[in-house]
Short mmCIF file of C-alpha atoms in Angstrom, two decimals:
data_model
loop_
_atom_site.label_atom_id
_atom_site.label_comp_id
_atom_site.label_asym_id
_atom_site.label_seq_id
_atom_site.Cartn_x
_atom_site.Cartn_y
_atom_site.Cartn_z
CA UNK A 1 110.06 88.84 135.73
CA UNK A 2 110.99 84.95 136.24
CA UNK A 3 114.41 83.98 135.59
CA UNK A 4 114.29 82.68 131.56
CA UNK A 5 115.50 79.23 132.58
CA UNK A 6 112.46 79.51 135.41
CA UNK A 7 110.23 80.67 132.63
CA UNK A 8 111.20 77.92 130.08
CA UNK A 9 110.90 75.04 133.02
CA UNK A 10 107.46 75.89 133.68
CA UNK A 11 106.10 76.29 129.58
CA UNK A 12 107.69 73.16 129.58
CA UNK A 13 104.86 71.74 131.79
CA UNK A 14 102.13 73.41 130.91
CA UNK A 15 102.74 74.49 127.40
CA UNK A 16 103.28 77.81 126.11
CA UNK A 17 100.24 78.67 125.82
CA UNK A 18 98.90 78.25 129.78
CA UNK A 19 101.93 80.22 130.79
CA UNK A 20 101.80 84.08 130.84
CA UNK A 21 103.62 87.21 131.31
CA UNK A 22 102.24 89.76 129.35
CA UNK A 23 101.10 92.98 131.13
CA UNK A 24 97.46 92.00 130.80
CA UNK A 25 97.49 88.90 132.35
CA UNK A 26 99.78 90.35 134.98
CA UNK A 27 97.47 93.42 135.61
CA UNK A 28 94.52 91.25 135.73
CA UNK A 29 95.54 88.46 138.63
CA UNK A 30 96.70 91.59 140.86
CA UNK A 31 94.00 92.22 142.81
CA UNK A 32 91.10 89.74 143.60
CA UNK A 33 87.61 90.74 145.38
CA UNK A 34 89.01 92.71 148.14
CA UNK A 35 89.16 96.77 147.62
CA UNK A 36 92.01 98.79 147.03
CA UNK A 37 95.16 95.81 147.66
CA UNK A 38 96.82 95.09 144.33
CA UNK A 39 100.07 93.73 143.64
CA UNK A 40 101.74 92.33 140.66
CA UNK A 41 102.91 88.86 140.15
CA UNK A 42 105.87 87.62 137.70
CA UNK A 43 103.62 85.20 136.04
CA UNK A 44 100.35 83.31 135.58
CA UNK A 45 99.96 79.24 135.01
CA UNK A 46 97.15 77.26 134.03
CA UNK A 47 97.66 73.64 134.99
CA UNK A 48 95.90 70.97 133.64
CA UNK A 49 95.80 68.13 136.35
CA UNK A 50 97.37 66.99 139.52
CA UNK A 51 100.55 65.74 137.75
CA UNK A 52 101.27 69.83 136.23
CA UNK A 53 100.60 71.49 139.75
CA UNK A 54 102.97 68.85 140.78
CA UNK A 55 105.89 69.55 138.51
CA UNK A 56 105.29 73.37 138.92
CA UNK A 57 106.04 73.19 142.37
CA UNK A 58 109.06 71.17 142.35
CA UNK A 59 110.47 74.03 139.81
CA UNK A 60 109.26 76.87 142.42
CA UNK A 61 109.88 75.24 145.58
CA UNK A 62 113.74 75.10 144.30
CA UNK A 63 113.89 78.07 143.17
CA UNK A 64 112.26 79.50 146.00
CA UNK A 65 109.67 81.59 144.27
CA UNK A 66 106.04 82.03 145.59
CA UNK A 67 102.60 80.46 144.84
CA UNK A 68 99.60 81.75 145.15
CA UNK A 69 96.47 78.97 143.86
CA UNK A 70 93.76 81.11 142.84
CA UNK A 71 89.82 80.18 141.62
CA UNK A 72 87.89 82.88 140.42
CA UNK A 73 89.48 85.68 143.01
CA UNK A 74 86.07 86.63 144.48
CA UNK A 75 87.62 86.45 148.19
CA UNK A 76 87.18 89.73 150.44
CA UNK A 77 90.26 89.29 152.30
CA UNK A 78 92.97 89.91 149.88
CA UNK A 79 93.73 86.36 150.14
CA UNK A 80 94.78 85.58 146.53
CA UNK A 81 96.86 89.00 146.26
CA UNK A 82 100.14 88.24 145.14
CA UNK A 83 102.09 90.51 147.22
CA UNK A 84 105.47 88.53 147.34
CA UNK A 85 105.19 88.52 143.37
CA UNK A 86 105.85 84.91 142.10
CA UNK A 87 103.65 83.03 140.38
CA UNK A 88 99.67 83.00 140.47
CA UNK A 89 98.19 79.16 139.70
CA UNK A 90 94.65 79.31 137.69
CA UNK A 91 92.82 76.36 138.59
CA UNK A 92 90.16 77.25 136.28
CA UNK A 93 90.87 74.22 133.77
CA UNK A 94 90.79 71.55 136.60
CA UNK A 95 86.98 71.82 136.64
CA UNK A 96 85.84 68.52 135.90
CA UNK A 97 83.07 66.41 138.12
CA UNK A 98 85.00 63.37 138.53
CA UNK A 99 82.76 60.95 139.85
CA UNK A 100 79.36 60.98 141.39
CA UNK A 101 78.45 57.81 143.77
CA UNK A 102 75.32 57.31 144.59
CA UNK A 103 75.70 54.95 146.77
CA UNK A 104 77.77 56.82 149.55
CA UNK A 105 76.14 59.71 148.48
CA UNK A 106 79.50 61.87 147.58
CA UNK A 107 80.82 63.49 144.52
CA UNK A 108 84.77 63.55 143.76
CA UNK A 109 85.21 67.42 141.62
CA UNK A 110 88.24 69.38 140.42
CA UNK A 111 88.51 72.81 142.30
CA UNK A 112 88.45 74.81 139.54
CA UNK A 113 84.12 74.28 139.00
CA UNK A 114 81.83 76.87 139.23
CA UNK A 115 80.04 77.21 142.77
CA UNK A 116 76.74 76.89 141.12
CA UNK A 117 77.45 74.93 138.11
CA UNK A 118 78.22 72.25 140.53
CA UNK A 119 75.10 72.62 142.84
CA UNK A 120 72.90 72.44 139.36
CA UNK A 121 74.07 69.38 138.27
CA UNK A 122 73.43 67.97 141.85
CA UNK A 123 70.00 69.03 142.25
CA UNK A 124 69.51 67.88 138.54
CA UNK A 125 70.51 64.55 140.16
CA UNK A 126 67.43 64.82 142.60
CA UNK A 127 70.72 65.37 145.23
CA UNK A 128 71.74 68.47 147.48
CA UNK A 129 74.89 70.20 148.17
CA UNK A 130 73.96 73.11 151.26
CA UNK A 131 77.03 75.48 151.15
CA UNK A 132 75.34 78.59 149.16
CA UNK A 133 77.88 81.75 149.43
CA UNK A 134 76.74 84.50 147.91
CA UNK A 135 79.25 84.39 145.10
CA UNK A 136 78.79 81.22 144.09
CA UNK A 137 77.84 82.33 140.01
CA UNK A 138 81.16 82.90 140.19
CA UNK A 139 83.15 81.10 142.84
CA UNK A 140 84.85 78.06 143.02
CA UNK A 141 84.69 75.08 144.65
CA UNK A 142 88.45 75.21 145.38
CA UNK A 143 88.05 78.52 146.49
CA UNK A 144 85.36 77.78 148.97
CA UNK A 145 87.58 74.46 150.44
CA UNK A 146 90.13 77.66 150.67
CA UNK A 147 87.77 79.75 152.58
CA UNK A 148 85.74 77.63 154.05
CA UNK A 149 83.00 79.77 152.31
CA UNK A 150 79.75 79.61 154.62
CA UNK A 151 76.33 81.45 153.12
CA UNK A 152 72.50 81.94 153.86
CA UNK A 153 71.79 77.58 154.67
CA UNK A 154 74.78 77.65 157.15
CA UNK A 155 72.66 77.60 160.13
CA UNK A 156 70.54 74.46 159.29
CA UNK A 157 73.47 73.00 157.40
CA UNK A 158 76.83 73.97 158.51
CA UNK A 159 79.34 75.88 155.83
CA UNK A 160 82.05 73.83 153.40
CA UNK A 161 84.37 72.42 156.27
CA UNK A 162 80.98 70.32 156.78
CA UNK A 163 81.17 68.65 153.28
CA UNK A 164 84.68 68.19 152.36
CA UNK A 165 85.38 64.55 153.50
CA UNK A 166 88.55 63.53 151.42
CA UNK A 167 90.99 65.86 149.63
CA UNK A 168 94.22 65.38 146.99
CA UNK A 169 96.57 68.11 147.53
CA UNK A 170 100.07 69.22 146.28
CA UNK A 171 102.67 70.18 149.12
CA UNK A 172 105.02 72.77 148.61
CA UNK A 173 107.39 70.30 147.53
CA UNK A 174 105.52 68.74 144.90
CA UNK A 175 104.77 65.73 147.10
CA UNK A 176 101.02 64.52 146.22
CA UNK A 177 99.00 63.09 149.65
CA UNK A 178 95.21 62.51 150.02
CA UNK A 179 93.36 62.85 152.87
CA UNK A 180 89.82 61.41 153.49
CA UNK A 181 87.85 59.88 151.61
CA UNK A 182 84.17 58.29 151.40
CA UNK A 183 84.23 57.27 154.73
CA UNK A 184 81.55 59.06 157.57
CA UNK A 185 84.44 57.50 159.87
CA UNK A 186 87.84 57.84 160.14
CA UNK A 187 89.90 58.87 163.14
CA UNK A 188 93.16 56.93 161.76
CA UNK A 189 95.50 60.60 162.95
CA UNK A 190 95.20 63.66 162.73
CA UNK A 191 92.35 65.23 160.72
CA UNK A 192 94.50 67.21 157.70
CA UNK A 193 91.20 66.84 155.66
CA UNK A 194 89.94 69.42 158.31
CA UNK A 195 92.93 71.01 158.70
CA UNK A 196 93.68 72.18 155.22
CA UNK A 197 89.75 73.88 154.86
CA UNK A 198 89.96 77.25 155.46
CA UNK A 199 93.66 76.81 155.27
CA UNK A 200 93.20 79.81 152.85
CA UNK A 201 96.32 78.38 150.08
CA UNK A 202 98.84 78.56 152.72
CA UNK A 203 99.50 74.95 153.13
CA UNK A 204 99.10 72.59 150.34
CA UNK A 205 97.37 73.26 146.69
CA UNK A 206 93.91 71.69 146.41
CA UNK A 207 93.69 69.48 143.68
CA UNK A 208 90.76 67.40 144.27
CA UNK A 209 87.81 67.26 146.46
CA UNK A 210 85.41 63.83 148.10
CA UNK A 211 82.19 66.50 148.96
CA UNK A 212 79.78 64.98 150.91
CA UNK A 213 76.05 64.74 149.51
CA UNK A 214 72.75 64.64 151.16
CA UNK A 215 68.87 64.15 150.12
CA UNK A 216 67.21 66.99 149.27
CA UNK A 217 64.12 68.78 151.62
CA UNK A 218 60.92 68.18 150.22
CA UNK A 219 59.54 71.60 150.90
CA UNK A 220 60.10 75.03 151.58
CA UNK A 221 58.43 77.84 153.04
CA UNK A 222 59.82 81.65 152.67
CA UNK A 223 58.82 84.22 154.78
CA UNK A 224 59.82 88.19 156.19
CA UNK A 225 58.98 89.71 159.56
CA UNK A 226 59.54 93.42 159.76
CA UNK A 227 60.41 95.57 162.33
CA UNK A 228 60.37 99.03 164.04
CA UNK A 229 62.16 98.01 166.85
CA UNK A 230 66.08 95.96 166.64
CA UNK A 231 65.73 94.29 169.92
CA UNK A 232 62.80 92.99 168.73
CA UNK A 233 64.33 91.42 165.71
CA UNK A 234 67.22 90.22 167.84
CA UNK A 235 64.62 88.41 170.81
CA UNK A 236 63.31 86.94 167.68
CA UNK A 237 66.35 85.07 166.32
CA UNK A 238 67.23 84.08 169.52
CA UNK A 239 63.93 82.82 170.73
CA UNK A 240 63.17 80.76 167.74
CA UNK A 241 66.82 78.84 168.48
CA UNK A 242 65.16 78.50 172.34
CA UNK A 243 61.95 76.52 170.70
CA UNK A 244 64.07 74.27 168.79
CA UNK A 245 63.63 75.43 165.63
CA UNK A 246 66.81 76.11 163.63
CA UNK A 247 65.70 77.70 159.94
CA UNK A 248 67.35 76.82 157.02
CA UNK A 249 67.96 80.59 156.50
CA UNK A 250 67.66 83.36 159.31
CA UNK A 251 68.72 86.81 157.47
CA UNK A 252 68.77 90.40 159.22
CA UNK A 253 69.25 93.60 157.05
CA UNK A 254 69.34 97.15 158.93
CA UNK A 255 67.34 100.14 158.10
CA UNK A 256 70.02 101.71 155.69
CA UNK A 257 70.62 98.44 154.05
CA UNK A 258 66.58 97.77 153.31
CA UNK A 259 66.84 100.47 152.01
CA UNK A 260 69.35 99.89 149.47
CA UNK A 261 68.19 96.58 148.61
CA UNK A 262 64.47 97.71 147.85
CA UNK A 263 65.71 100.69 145.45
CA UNK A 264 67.85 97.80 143.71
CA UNK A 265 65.02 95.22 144.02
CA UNK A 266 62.09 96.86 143.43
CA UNK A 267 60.21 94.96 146.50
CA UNK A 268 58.25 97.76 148.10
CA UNK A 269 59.63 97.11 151.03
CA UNK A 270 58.77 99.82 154.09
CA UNK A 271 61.29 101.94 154.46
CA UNK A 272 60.58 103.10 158.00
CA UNK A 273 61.79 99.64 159.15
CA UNK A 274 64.61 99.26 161.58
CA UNK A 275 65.33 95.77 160.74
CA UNK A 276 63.86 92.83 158.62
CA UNK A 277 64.04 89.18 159.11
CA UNK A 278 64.39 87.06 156.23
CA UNK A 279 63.13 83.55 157.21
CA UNK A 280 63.04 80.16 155.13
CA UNK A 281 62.16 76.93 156.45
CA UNK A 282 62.70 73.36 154.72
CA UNK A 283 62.86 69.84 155.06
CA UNK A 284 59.12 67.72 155.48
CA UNK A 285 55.77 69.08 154.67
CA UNK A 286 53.66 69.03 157.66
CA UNK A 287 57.26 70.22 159.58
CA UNK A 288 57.60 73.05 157.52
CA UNK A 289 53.86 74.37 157.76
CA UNK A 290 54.48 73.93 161.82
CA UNK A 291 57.28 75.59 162.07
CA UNK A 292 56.27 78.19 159.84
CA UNK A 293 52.94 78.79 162.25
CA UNK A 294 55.86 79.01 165.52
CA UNK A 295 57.81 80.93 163.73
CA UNK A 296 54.99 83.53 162.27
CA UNK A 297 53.84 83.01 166.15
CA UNK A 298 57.39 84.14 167.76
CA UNK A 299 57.90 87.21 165.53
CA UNK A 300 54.25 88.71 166.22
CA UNK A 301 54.74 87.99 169.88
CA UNK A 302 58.26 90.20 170.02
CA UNK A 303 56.00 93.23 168.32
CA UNK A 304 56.98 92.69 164.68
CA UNK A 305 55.15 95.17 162.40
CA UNK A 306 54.71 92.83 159.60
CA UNK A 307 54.48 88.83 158.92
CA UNK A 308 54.23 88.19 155.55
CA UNK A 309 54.83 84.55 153.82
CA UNK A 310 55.90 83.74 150.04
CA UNK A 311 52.65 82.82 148.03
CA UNK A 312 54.81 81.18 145.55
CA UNK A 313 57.92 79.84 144.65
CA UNK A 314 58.79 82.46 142.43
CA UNK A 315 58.32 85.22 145.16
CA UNK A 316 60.21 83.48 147.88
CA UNK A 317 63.18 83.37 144.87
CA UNK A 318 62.95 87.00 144.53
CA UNK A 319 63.32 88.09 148.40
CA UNK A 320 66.05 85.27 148.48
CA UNK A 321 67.69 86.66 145.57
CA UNK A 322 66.88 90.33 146.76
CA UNK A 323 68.90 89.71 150.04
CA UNK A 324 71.78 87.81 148.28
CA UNK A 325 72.46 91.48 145.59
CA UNK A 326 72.48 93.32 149.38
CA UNK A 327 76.59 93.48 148.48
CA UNK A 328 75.51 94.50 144.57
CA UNK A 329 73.16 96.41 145.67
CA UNK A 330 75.11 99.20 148.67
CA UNK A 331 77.95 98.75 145.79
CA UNK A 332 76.02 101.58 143.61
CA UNK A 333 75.59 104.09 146.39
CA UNK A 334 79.45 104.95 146.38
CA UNK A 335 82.63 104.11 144.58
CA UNK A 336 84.51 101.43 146.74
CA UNK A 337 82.76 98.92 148.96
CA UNK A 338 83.99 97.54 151.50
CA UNK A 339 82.53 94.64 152.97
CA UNK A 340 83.20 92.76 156.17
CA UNK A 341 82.59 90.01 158.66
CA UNK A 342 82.57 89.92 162.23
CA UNK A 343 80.60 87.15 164.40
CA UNK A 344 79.19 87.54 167.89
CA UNK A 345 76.85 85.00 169.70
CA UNK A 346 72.84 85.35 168.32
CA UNK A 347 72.05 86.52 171.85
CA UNK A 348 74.47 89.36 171.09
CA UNK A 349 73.22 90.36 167.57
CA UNK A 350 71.42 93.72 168.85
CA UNK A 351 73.99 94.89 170.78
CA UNK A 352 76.70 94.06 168.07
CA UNK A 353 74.59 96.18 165.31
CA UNK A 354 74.17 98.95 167.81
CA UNK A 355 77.83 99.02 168.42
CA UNK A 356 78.59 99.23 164.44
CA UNK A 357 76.42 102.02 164.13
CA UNK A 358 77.93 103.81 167.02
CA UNK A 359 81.14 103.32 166.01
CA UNK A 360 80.19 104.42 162.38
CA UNK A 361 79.31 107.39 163.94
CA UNK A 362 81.98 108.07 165.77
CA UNK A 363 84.16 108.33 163.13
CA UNK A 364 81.79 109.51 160.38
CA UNK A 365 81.51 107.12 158.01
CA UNK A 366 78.41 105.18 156.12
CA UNK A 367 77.87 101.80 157.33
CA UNK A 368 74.81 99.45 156.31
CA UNK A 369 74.81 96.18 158.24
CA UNK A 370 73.10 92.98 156.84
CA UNK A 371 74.24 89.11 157.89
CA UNK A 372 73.21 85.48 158.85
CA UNK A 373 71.30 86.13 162.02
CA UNK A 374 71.06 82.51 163.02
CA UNK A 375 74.72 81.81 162.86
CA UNK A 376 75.84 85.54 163.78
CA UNK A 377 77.38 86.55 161.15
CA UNK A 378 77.11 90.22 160.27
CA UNK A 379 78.46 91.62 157.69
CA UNK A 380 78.98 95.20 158.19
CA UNK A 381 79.41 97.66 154.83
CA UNK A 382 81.12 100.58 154.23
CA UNK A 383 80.59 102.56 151.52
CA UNK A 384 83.37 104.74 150.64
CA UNK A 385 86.08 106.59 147.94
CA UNK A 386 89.37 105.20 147.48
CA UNK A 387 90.43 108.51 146.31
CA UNK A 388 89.57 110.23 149.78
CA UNK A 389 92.67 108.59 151.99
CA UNK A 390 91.26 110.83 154.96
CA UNK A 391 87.78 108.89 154.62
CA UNK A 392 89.64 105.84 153.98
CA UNK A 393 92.04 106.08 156.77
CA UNK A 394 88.40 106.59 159.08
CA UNK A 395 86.93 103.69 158.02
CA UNK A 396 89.63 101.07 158.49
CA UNK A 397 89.90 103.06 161.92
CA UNK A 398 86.19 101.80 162.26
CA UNK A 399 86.28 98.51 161.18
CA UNK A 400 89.16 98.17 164.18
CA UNK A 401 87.34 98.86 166.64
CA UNK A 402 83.88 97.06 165.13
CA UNK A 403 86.53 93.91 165.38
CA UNK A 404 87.74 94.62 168.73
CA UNK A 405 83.95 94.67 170.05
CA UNK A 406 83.18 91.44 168.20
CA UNK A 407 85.31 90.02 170.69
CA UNK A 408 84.43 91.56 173.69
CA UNK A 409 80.98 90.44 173.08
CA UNK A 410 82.30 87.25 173.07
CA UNK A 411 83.03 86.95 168.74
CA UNK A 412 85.30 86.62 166.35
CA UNK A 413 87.36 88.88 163.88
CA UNK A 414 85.64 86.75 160.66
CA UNK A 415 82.94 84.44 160.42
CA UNK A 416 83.31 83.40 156.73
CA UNK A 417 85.73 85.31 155.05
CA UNK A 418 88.93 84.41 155.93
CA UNK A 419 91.67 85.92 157.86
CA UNK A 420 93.91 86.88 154.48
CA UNK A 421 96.19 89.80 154.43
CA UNK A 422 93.11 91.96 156.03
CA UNK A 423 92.66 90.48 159.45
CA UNK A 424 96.44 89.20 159.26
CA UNK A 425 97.48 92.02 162.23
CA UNK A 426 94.14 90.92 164.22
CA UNK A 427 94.51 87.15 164.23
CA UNK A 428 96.19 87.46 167.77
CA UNK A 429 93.61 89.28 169.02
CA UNK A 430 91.52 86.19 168.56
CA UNK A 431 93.83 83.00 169.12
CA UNK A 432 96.94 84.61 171.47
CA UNK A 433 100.35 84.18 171.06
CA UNK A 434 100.24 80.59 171.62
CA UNK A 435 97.94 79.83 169.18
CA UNK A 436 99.97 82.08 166.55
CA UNK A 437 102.77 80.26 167.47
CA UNK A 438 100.86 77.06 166.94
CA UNK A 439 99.83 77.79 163.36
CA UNK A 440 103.61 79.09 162.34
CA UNK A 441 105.01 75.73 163.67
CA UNK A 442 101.93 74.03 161.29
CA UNK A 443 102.88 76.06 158.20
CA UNK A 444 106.55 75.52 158.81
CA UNK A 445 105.53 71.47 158.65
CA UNK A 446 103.66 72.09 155.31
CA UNK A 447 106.07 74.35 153.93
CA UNK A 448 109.38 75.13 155.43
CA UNK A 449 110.55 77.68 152.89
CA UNK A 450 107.01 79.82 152.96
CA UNK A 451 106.82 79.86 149.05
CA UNK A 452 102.67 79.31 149.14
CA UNK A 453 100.53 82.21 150.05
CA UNK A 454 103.34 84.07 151.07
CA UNK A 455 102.18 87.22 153.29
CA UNK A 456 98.88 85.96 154.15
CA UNK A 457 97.26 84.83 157.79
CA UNK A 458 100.46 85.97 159.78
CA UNK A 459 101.42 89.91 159.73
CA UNK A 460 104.56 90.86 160.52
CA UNK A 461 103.38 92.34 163.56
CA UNK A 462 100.07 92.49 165.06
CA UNK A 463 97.57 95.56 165.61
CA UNK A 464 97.43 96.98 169.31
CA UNK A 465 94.50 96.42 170.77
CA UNK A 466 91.71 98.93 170.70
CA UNK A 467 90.41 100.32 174.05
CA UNK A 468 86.33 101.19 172.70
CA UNK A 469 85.27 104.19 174.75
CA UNK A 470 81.59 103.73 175.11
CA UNK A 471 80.64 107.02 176.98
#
């Protein structure tokens, strides 16, 4: 528990009624999206505006007590576990749409707005905002900046780091700067609009966001190509890239993973499939029926079994919607799910999923593997128990060495999720010591006595490498 002076400073700010301490709240801003990390914090704000986050950190950064700035907690990296303790900041009543300008095509929110919500009331506008993560019923806007949340359009349209052109942050000294702003130029220093997406709370508190807006595609074309064969799926994505066609979404689920999915769905889906390509195509009519025909082309060519396109709009919703419950849907086969990232080059996609599988073999554990082809994003699954540490203890062993061959195939530890407290001991694997020594000096700048996101992105010491034995 907070000191009572502490306590009293900060219901000052906010009111008594947007500060708690009672078990329940406590209990319930413990653990976010990730599995099995929970840790409880001494207390739980609700700011109001700008001016609140500001005074609460003056009070914290004196007293030296940690922040952790949390939206809706739907990260899978254990990003918005308080594990320090301190003092968890709901940004949940900062969700206001501050200004929509049509005529530099941008929107100024609050980070506390729904995900969706916000895309709605954009598209009600006859506007579009791209970045689609598959939580975004319940995600944040804030959260995403956070993240740098990607989803299923990233290919075609890039993830959040694309969108966010002007922020209003808090430092860890209560300081209030803005970065950005409405401007498609602006080279005047360094980039800190950049730099603080993805910064995953660990430099500044997000109070506002300039989000960049663009005109919506005219039409859209859905469409699956089924396979018995992976390689074939793989030549696929990464000959449609060589004709110049980039998809607005290029999906891949595995064989264990359709599997899932149809039971949830109800899509009749084969189930002797080793892979399936979820395709969807946008932007100008006579494009879109073209590229469809290459595309339909390309996937017959590289001996899919089945090309089937979405008669309406209604049935390309349901295979879109089908592949976005894959998480939902593997979460029903076993008590804790446990869902990750890694990223290899397209050309590499085959090679990656046969790795995962190998590996999941290896060390006897369930697997399913589904992900943004186009972009290479997989996101392999483990379904698992909690309560079995031995099974437990196998997996993360697995999810190690899926890592460590993400990089040797030339990849990356996390494509979208966010390095966290989970990939904290394999950050070095990716940047080196020079670049971890980089980022310290970066957060020291920010936030010299570490009070936000304390625990997160660094690890006290990092993982050995794994030597993979492919024999």
């Amino acid at each position: 528990m907070l000191d009572n002076q502490v306590r009293q400073q900060l219901q000052a700010i906010v009111g008594e009624a947007f500060y708690k301490d009672d078990m329940e709240s406590l209990v319930t801003h413990s653990y976010d999206g990730t599995p099995m990390l929970q840790s409880l914090p001494d207390g739980v704000i609700y700011p109001k505006d700008t001016a609140q986050v500001s005074g609460i950190m003056k009070v914290l950064n004196e007293h030296r007590i940690p922040l952790i700035s949390r939206g809706s907690g739907t990260n899978l990296c254990g990003g918005t576990v308080p594990v320090q303790g301190g003092i968890v900041m709901v940004m949940h009543r900062m969700n206001a749409i501050l200004d929509i300008d049509l005529q530099n095509l941008t929107a100024t929110v609050q980070p506390g707005i729904i995900t969706k919500q916000f895309i709605e009331h954009i598209e009600g506008l006859g506007l579009f905002y791209p970045p689609d993560p598959s939580s975004m019923a319940i995600s944040t806007i804030g959260g995403n900046i956070a993240e740098c949340s990607g989803g299923l359009r990233g290919l075609k349209y890039g993830t959040t780091k694309d969108y966010v052109i002007g922020l209003e942050c808090v430092l860890a000294s209560g300081e209030i700067m803005r970065t950005g702003g409405k401007l498609m130029k602006d080279v005047a220093g360094y980039d800190l609009t950049k730099l603080l997406v993805g910064s995953e709370g660990t430099l500044a508190v997000i109070t506002e966001a300039t989000l960049k807006l663009i005109p919506p595609p005219k039409a859209k074309k859905t469409m699956l190509a089924m396979y018995k064969d992976l390689y074939g799926a793989a030549r696929t994505v990464s000959k449609i890239i060589e004709n110049r066609i980039i998809p607005a979404t290029l999906e891949f689920m595995d064989n264990p993973t359709i599997r899932v999915v149809d039971d949830f769905a109800n899509l009749g889906l084969p189930l002797d499939m080793a892979a399936i390509l979820l395709i969807e195509q946008d932007g100008e009519p006579e494009m879109v029926e073209r590229d469809i025909a290459l595309i339909s082309e390309i996937c017959r060519e590289e001996q899919a079994d089945e090309v089937s396109i979405a008669s309406t709009q209604e049935e390309a919703l349901k295979l879109l919607t089908a592949r976005r419950s894959a998480f939902t849907a593997l979460a029903r086969l076993r008590p804790t799910t446990i869902l990750e990232d890694a990223t290899v080059p397209r050309s590499k996609i085959a090679e990656m999923v046969l790795e995962i599988n190998r590996i999941a073999t290896k060390h006897d554990v369930q697997i399913c593997t589904f992900g943004h082809a186009g972009d290479g994003n997989l996101h392999p699954t483990a379904t698992t128990d909690a309560r079995d540490h031995d099974e437990v203890h196998r997996v993360e062993a697995a999810f190690e060495e899926i890592f460590e061959a993400a990089i040797q195939l030339g990849g990356t530890i996390t494509g979208e999720h966010g390095v966290g407290l989970v990939k904290a001991p394999f950050l070095e694997w990716k940047v080196g010591s020079s670049g971890i020594a980089m980022m310290k000096g970066i957060k020291d700048a920010f936030d010299p006595n570490h009070i936000l996101n304390p625990g997160k992105m660094f690890a006290k010491e990092s993982r050995r490498r794994v030597v993979i034995d492919r024999v």
